[in-house]
Coordinates of C-alpha atoms and ligand atoms in Angstrom, one line a residue:
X1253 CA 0.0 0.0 0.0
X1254 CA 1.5 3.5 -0.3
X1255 CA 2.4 5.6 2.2
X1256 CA 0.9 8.8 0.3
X1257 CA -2.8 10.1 -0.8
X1258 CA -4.1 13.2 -2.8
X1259 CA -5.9 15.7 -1.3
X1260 CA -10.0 15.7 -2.5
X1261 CA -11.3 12.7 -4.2
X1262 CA -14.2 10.1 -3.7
X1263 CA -15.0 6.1 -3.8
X1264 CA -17.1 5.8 -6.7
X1265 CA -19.6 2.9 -7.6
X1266 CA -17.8 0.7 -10.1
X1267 CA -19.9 -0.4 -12.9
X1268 CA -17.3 -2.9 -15.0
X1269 CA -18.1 -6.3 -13.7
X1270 CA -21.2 -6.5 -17.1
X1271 CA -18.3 -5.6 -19.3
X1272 CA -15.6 -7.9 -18.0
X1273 CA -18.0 -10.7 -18.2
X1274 CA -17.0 -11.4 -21.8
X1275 CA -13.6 -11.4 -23.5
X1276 CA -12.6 -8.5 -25.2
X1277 CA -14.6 -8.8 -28.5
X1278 CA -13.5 -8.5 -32.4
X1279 CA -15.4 -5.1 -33.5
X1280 CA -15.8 -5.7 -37.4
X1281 CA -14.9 -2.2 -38.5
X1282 CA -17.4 0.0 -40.4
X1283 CA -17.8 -0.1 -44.1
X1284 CA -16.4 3.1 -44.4
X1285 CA -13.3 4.3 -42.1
X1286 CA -12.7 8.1 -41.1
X1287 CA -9.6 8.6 -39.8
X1288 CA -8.8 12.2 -38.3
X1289 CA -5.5 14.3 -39.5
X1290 CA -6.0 16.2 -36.3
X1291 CA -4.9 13.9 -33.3
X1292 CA -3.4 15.7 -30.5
X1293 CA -4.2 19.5 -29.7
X1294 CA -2.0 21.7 -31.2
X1295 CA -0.1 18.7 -34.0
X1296 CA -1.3 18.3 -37.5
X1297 CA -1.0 15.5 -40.0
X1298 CA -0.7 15.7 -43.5
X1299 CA -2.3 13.2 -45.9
X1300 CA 0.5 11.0 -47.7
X1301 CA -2.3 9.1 -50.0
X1302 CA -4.3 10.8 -52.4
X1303 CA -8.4 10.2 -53.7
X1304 CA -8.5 7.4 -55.5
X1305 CA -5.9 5.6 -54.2
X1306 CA -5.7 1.6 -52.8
X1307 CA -3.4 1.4 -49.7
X1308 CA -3.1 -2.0 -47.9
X1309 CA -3.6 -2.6 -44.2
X1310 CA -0.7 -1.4 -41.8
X1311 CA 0.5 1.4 -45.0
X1312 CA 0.8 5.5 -43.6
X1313 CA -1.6 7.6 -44.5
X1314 CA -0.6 10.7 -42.7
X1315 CA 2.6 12.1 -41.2
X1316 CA 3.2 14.9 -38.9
X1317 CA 3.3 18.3 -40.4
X1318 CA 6.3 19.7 -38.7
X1319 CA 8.4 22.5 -40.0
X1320 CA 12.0 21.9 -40.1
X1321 CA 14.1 22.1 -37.0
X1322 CA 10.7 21.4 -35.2
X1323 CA 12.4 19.1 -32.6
X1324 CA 8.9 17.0 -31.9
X1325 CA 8.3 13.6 -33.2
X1326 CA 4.5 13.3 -33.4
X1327 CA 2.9 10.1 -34.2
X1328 CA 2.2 9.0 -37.8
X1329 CA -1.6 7.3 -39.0
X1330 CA -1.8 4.0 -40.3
X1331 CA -4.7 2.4 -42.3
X1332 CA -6.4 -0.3 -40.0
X1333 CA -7.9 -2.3 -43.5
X1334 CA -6.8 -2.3 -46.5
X1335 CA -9.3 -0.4 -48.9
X1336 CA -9.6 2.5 -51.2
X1337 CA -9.0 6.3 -49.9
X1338 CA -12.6 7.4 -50.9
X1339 CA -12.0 11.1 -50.1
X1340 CA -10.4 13.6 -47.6
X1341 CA -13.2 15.6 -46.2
X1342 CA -13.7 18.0 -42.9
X1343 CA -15.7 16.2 -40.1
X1344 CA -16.7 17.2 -37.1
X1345 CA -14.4 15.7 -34.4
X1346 CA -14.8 13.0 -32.1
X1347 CA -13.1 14.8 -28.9
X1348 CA -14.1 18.0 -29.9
X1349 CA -17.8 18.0 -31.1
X1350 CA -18.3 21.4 -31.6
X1351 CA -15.4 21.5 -34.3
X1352 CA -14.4 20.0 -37.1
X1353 CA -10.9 18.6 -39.0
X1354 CA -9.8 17.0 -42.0
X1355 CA -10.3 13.4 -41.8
X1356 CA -9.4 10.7 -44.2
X1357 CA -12.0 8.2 -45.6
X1358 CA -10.9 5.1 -46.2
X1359 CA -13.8 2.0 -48.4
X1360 CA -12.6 -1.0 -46.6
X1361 CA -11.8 -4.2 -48.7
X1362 CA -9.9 -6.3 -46.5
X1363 CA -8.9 -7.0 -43.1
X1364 CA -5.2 -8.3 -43.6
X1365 CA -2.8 -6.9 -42.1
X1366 CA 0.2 -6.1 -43.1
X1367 CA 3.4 -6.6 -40.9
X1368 CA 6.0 -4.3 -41.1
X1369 CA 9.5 -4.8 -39.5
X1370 CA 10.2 -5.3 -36.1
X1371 CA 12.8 -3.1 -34.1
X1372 CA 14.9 -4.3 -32.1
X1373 CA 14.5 -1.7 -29.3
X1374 CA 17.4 -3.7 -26.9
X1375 CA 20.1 -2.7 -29.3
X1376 CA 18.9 1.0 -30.2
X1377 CA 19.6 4.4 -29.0
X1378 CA 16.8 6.0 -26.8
X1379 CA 16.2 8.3 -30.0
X1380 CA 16.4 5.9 -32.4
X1381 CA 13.8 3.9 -30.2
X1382 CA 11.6 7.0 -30.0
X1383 CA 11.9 7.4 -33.8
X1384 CA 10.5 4.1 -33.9
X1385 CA 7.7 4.6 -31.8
X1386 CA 6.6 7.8 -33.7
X1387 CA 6.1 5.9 -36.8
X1388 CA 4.4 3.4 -35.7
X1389 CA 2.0 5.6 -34.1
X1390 CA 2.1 5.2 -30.7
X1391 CA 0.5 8.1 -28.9
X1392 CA -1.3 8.3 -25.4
X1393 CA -4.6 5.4 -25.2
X1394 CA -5.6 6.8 -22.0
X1395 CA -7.6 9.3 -23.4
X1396 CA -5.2 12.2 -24.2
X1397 CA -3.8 11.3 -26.9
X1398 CA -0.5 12.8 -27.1
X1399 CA 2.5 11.5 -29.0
X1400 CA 4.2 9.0 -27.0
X1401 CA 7.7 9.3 -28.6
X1402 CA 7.7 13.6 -27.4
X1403 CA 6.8 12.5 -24.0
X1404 CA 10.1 10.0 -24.3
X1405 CA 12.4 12.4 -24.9
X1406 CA 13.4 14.2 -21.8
X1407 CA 15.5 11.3 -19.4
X1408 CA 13.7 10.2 -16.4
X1409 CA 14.7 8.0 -13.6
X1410 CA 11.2 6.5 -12.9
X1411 CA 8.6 5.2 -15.3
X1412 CA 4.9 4.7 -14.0
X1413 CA 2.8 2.5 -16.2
X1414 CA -0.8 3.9 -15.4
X1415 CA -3.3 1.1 -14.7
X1416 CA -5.3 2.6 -12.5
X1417 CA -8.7 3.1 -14.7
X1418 CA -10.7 5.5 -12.0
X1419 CA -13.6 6.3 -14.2
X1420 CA -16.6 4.1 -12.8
X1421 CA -17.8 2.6 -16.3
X1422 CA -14.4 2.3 -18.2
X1423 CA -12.9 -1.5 -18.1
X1424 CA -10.8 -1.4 -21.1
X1425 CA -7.4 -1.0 -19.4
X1426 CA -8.8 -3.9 -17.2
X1427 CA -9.3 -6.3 -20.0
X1428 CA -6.7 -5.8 -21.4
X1429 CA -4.2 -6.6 -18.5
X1430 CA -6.3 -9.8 -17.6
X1431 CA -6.0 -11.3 -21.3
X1432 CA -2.4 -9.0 -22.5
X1433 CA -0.1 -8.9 -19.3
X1434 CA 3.0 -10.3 -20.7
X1435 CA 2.5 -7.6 -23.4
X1436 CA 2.0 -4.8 -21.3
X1437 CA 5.2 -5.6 -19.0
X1438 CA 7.2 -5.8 -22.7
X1439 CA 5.8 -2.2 -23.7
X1440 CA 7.0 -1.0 -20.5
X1441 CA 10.5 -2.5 -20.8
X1442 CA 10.7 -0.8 -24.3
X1443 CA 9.8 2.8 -22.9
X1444 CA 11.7 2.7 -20.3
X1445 CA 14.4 2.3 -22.6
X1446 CA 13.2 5.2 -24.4
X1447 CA 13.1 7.3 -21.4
X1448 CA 16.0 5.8 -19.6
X1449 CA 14.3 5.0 -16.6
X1450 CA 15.9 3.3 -14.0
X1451 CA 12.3 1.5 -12.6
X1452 CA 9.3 1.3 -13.5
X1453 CA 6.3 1.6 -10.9
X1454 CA 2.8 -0.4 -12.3
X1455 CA 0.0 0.9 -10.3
X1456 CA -3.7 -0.7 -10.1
X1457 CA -6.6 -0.3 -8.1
X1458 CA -8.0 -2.7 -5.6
X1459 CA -11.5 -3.6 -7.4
X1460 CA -9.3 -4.7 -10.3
X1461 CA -8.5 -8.2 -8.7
X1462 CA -8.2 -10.4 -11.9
X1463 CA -5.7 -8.2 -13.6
X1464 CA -3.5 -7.7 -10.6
X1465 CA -3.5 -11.8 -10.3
X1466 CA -2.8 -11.6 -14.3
X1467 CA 0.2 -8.9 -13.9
X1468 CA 1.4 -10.5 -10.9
X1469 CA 1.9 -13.7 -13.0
X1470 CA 3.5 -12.4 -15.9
X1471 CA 6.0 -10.7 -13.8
X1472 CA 6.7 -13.9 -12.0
X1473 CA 7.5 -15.4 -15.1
X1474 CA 11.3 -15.8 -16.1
X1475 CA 12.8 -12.3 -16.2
X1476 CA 13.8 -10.4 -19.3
X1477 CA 17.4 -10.4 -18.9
X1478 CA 18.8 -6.7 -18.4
X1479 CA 14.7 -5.7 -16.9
X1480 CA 14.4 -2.8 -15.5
X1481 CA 12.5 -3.5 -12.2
X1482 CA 9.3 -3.8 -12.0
X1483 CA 7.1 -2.7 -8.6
X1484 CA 3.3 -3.5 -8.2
X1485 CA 1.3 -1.2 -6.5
X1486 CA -2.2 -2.2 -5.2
X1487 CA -4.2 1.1 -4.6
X1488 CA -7.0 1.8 -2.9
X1489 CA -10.1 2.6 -5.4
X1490 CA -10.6 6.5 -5.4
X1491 CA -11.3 8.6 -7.8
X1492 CA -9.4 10.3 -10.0
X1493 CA -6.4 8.4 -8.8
X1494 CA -5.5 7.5 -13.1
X1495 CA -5.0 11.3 -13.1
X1496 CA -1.1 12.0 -13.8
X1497 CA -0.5 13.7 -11.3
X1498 CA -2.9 11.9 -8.1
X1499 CA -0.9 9.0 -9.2
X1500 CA 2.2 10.6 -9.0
X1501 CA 1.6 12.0 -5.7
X1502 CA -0.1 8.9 -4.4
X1503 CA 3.4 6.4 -5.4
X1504 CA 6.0 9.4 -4.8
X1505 CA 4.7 11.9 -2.5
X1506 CA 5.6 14.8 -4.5
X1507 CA 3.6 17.2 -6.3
X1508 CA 3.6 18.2 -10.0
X1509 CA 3.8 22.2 -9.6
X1510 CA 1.7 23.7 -11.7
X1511 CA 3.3 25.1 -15.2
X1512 CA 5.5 22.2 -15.0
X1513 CA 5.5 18.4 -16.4
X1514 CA 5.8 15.4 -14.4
X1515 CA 9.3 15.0 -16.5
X1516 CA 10.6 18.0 -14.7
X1517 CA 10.3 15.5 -10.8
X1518 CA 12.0 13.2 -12.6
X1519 CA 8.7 11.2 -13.4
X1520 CA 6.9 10.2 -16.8
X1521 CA 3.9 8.3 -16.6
X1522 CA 2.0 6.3 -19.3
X1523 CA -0.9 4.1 -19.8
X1524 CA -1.4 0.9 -20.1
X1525 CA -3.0 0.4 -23.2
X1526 CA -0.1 2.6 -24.6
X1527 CA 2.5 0.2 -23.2
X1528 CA 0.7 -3.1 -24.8
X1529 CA 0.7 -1.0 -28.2
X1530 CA 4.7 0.0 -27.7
X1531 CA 5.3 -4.3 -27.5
X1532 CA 3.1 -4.7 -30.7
X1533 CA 4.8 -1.9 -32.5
X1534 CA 8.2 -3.7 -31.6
X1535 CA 7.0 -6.5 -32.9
X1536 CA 6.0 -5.2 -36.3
X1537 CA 2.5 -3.8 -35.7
X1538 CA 1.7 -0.5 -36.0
X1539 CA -1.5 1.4 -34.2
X1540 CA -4.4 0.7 -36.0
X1541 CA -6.7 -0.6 -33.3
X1542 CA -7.6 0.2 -30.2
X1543 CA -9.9 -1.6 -27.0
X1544 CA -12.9 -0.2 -26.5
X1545 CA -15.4 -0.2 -23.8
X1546 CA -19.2 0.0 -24.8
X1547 CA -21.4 0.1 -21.8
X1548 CA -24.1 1.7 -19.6
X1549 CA -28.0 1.0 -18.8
X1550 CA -28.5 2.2 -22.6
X1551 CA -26.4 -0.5 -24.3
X1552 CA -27.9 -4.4 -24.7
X1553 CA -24.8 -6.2 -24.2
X1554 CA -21.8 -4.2 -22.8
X1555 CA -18.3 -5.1 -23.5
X1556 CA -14.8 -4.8 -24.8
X1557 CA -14.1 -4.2 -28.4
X1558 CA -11.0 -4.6 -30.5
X1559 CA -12.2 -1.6 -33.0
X1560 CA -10.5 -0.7 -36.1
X1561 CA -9.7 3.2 -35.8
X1562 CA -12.2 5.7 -37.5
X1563 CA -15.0 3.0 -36.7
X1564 CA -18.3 4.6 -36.8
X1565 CA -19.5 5.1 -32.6
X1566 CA -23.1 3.9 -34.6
X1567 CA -21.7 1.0 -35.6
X1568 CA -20.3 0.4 -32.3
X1569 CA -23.0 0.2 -30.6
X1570 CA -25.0 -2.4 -33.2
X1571 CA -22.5 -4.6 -32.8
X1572 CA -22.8 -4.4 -28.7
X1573 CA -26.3 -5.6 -29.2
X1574 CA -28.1 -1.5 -30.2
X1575 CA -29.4 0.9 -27.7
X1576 CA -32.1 -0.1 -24.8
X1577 CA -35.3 2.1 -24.5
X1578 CA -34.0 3.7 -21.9
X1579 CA -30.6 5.4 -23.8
X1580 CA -30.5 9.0 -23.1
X1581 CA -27.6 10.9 -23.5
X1582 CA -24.4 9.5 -25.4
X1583 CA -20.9 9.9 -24.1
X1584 CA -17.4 9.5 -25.1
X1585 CA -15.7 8.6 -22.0
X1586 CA -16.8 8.1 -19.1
X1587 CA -19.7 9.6 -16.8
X1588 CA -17.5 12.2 -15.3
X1589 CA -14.7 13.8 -17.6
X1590 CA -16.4 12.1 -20.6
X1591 CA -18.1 14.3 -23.2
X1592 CA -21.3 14.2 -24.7
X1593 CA -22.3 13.9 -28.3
X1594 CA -24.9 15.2 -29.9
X1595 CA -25.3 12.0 -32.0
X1596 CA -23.1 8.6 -32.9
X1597 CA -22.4 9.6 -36.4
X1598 CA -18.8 9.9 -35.2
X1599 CA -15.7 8.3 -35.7
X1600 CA -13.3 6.5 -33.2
X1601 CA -9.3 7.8 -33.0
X1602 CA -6.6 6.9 -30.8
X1603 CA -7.9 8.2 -27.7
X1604 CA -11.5 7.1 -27.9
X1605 CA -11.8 4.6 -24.6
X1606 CA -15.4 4.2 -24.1
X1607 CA -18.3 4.9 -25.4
X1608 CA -20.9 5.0 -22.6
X1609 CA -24.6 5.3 -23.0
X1610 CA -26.6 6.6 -20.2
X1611 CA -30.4 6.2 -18.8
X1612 CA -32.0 9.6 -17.0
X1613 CA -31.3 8.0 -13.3
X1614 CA -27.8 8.2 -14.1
X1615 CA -27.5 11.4 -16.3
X1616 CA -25.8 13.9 -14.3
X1617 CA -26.6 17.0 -16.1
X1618 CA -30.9 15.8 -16.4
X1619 CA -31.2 18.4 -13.4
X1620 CA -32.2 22.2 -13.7
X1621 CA -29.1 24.2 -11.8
X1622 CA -29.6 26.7 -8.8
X1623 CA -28.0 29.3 -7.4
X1624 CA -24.3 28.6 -5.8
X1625 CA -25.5 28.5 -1.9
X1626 CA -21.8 28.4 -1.0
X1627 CA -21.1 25.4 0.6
X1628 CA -17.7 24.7 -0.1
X1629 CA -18.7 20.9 -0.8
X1630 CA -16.8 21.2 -4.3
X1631 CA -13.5 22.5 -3.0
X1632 CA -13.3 19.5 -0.2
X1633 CA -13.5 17.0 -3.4
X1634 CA -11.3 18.6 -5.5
X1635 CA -8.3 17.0 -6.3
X1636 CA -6.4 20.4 -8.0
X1637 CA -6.7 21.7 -4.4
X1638 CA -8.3 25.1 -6.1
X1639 CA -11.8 26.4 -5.2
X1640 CA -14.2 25.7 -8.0
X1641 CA -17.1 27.9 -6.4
X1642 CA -14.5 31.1 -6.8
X1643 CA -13.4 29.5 -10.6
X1644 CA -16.9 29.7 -11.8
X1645 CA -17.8 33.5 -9.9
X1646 CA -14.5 34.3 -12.2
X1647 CA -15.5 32.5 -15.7
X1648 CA -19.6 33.8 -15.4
X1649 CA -17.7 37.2 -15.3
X1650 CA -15.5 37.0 -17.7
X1651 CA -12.7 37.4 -15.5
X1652 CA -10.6 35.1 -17.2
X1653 CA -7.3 36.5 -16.1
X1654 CA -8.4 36.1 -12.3
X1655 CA -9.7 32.5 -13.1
X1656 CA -6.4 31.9 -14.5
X1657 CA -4.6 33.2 -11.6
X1658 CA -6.9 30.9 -9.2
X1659 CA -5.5 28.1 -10.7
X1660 CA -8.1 27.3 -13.8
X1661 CA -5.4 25.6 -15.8
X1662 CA -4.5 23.6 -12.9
X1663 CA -8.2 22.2 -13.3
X1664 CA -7.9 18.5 -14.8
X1665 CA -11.9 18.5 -16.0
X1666 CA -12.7 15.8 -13.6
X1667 CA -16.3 16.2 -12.7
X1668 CA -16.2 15.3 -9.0
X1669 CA -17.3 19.4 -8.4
X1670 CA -20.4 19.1 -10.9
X1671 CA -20.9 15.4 -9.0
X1672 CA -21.4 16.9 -5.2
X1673 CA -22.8 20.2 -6.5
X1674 CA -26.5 20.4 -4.3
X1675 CA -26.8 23.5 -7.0
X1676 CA -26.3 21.1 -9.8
X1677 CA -24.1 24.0 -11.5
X1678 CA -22.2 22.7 -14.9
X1679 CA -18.6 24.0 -13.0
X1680 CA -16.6 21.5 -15.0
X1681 CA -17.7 21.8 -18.7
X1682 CA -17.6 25.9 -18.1
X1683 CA -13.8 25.5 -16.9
X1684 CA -13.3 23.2 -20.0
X1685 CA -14.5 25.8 -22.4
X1686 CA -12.8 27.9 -20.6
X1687 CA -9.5 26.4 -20.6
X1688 CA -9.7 26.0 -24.3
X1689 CA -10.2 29.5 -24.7
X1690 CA -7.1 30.1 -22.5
X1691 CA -5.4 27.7 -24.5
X1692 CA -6.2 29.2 -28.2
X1693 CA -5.2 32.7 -27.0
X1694 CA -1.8 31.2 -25.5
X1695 CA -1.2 29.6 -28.4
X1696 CA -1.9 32.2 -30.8
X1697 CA 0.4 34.4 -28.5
X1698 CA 3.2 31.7 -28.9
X1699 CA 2.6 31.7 -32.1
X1700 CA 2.7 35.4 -33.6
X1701 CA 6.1 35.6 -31.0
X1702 CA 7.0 32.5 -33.0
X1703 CA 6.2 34.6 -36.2
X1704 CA 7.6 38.0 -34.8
X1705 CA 11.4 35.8 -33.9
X1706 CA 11.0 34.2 -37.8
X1707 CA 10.7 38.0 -39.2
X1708 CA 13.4 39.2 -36.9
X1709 CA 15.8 36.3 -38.1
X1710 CA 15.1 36.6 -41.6
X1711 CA 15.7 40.3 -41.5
X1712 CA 19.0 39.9 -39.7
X1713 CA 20.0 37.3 -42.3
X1714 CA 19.1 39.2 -45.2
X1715 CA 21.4 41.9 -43.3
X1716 CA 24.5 40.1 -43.1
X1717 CA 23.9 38.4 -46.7
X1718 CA 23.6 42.0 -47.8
X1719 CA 26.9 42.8 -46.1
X1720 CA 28.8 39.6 -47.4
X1721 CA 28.0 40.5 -50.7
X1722 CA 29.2 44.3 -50.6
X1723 CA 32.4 42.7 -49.1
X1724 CA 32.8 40.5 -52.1
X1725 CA 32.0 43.3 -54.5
X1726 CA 34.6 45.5 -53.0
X1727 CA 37.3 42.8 -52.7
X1728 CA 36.5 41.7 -56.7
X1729 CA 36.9 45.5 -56.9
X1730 CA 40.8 45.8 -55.5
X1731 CA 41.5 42.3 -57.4
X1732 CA 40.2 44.1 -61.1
X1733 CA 42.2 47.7 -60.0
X1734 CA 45.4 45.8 -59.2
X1735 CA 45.2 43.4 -62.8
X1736 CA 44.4 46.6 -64.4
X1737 CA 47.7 48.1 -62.9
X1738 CA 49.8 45.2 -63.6
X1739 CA 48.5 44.9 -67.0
X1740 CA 49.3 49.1 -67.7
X1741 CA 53.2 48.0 -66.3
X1742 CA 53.3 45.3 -68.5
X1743 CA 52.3 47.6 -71.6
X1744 CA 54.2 49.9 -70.8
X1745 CA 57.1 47.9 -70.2
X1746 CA 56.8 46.6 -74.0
X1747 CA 56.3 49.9 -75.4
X1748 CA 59.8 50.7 -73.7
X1749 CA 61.3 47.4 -75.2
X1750 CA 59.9 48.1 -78.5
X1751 CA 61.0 52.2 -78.6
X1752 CA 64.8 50.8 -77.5
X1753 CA 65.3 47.5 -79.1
X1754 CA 68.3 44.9 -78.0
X1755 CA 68.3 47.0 -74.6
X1756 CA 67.3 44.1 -72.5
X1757 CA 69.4 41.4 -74.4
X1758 CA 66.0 40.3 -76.7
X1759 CA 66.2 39.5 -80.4
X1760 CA 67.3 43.0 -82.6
X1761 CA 65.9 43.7 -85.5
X1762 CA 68.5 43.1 -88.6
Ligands
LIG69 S1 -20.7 22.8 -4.4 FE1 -22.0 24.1 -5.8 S2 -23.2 25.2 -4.4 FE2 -21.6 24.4 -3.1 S3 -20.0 26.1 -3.1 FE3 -19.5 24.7 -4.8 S4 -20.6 25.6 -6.6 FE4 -21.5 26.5 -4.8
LIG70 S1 -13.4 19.6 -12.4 FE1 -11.6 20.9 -11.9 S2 -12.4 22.3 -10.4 FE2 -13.8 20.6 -10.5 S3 -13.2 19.2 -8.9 FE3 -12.2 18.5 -10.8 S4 -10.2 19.5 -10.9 FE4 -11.5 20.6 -9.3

């Protein structure tokens, strides 16, 4: 047990034991695949396949649109079937409803999959391991989605592999250890080579019995030689204890300060799921599928799926036996940082989890709000340690400056303040809109400075390629004046020779 806790938090209800019933399930993927160019926040892909044309399974599709000297990796996209590329069209996106992104569609005509080369990640460099990674993909399955091989590159002395699924419907990390342990102690070898880790920390929560007795067995199996070692940690179910840093606080009693990466403590964290698709990338397979968890009183026959990427959410759900009379509100994620969608004609990526559908007993948000009465229930929950009841005074406002000095980017959108809330106010998807508005005006900041430095240097090149030139010119200058004098001497020196002949002991004339 550890010897730390974060501060807020509650025990939640789990709901997973319906979807662990079964093993994890082939999805067949839908007839026609859209794959998104836009993965993580802030990273574009560009297309490498054009309309028209037939890619097999496994082949890239898209590739990070970095400019040069950009030192990130990103994570390149893959076609899960083979098929023909049907068209390139904007869609709106799965983890951002309300906007929309360029998405490849992809007419599926096969399943094969085609193997690319194994790596042997034992005798690589940490880059070129990372390199690796990046092309096949990898990028965050918890749910954030971020490359994988960027989060590698700054050396870390302690790895955590993140099994600690806190959301009260989501069993996808679950099934997956119980049936894929062996593989998920592998990935974790590999990127703890790619970090340079010195140990690697696995952490789980109580309620997940089976796949504590599966992990436990795998690592009790003959080990790799040259392993880095391997801890299990059996937490106590709270929630949001699979948030990076309540995890990191819980195993290493020290906090993330805010601004800062877990990296910067010497820490890295990563999920599960991304650790299982690390081994299959080493082993020739890039991403292309992901688990997913289908579930909730709205769904027939909850479960997880192995779903092809850019898998319809409608199709989805057919194949988890349709929706009950009693669906209500659809979800991506889970009840409490999950977000809603206004219908399932929506495509699955990378960090797509769960899809959860919900009845009106559970729907959080089925209540009319009420004035904040000021009962400080939401700041005793929440894990960020900030005051969500002063957050919210500051966003209604417009105050965004103050709400960013109380700490809104600190906020890690986990619900539990909506959840307690006798008001019923929406706190949490306010300070998610918010945040993204923060965010885009950073960003655009960064990236007219960005712009501004770019002008600047060009200018200042132009300058001293200006001055380089005049320096030539002058110098081709001296070099012409002194041939021209040399060549005058030279004349003149004949016209001596030639006005007193046989003076210098030449030929005379007869
Ligand atoms: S829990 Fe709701 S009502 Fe209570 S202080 Fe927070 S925002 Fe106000
Ligand atoms: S959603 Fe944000 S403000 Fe609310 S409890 Fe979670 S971290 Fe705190």
């Amino acid at each position: 047990m550890p010897a730390h806790r974060f501060h807020g938090g509650l025990q939640l209800e789990k709901h997973t034991t319906g979807v662990l019933a079964r093993p994890i399930q082939i999805a067949a993927p839908s007839v026609v695949l859209a794959l998104a160019l836009q993965q993580h926040r802030g990273l574009r892909l560009s297309a490498s396949v054009r309309v028209g044309e037939s890619v097999a399974a496994g082949q890239v599709l898209a590739r990070p649109d970095l400019d040069i000297g950009d030192p990130r990796w990103g994570a390149w996209l893959h076609a899960p079937c083979a098929g023909e590329v049907i068209g390139i069209e904007t869609r709106p996106l799965i983890q951002q409803p309300t906007q929309s992104g360029l998405h490849i569609l992809l007419r599926v005509d096969g399943i094969d999959s085609v193997q690319a080369a194994p790596f042997d990640w034992q005798n690589m460099t940490r880059e070129a391991v990372q390199a690796c990674l990046a092309r096949a993909g990898i990028s965050g399955l918890g749910g954030a989605n971020f490359p994988s091989a960027d989060k590698l590159r700054v050396a870390v002395e302690t790895l955590i592999l993140n099994g600690a699924e806190c959301e009260p419907w989501i069993g996808c990390d679950d099934g997956l250890l119980i049936e894929e342990s062996a593989d998920v102690l592998l990935g974790a070898q590999i990127l703890a080579r790619a970090c340079g880790a010195l140990r690697i920390d696995i952490a789980l929560e109580a309620h997940m019995t089976r796949a504590l007795a599966a992990l436990q067995a795998a690592l009790d199996e003959v080990p790799m030689p040259d392993a880095v070692p391997m801890r299990l940690h059996r937490l106590p179910s709270r929630y949001p204890q699979g948030g990076e840093r309540q995890l990191i606080e819980v195993l290493t009693g020290l906090q993330v300060p805010l601004g800062q990466h877990p990296s910067d403590i010497g820490v890295l964290v990563h999920n599960v799921g991304t650790a299982h698709a690390t081994a299959c990338a080493a082993q020739g397979r890039a991403l292309t599928h992901r688990i997913v968890t289908v579930t909730g009183p709205g769904v027939h026959a909850p479960g997880n799926f192995s779903v092809a990427l850019g898998t319809s959410v409608a199709d989805l759900v057919a194949q988890a036996g349709g929706y009950t009379a009693r669906a209500r509100r659809l979800l991506i994620g889970g009840p409490l940082m999950g977000i809603a969608l206004p219908h399932d004609d929506f495509a699955l990526q990378k960090g797509s989890n769960c899809v959860l559908v919900l009845d009106a007993v559970r729907d959080l948000v089925a209540e009319p709000s009420h004035a904040c009465i000021r009962c400080g229930d939401c700041a005793e929950v929440c894990p960020a340690r900030l005051s969500p009841q002063l957050l919210w005074q500051s966003t209604q406002s417009q105050r965004l400056d103050q709400a960013r000095e109380n700490g809104l980017m600190a906020c890690i959108e986990c619900g539990l303040c909506d959840l307690v809330c006798p008001s019923h106010i929406g706190l949490t998807q306010s300070f998610r809109e918010e945040k993204q508005a923060l965010w885009l005006a950073d960003h655009r900041a960064r990236q007219a400075d960005d712009a501004r430095q770019r002008f600047e240097q060009r200018a200042l090149r132009l300058q001293r390629e200006a001055a380089a030139l005049e320096a030539r010119r002058a110098s081709a200058g001296k070099e012409a004046l002194s041939a021209s004098v040399v060549a005058l001497a030279i004349a003149k020196a004949k016209a001596r020779r030639i006005a007193r002949p046989g003076e210098d002991g030449g030929e005379s004339a007869p």
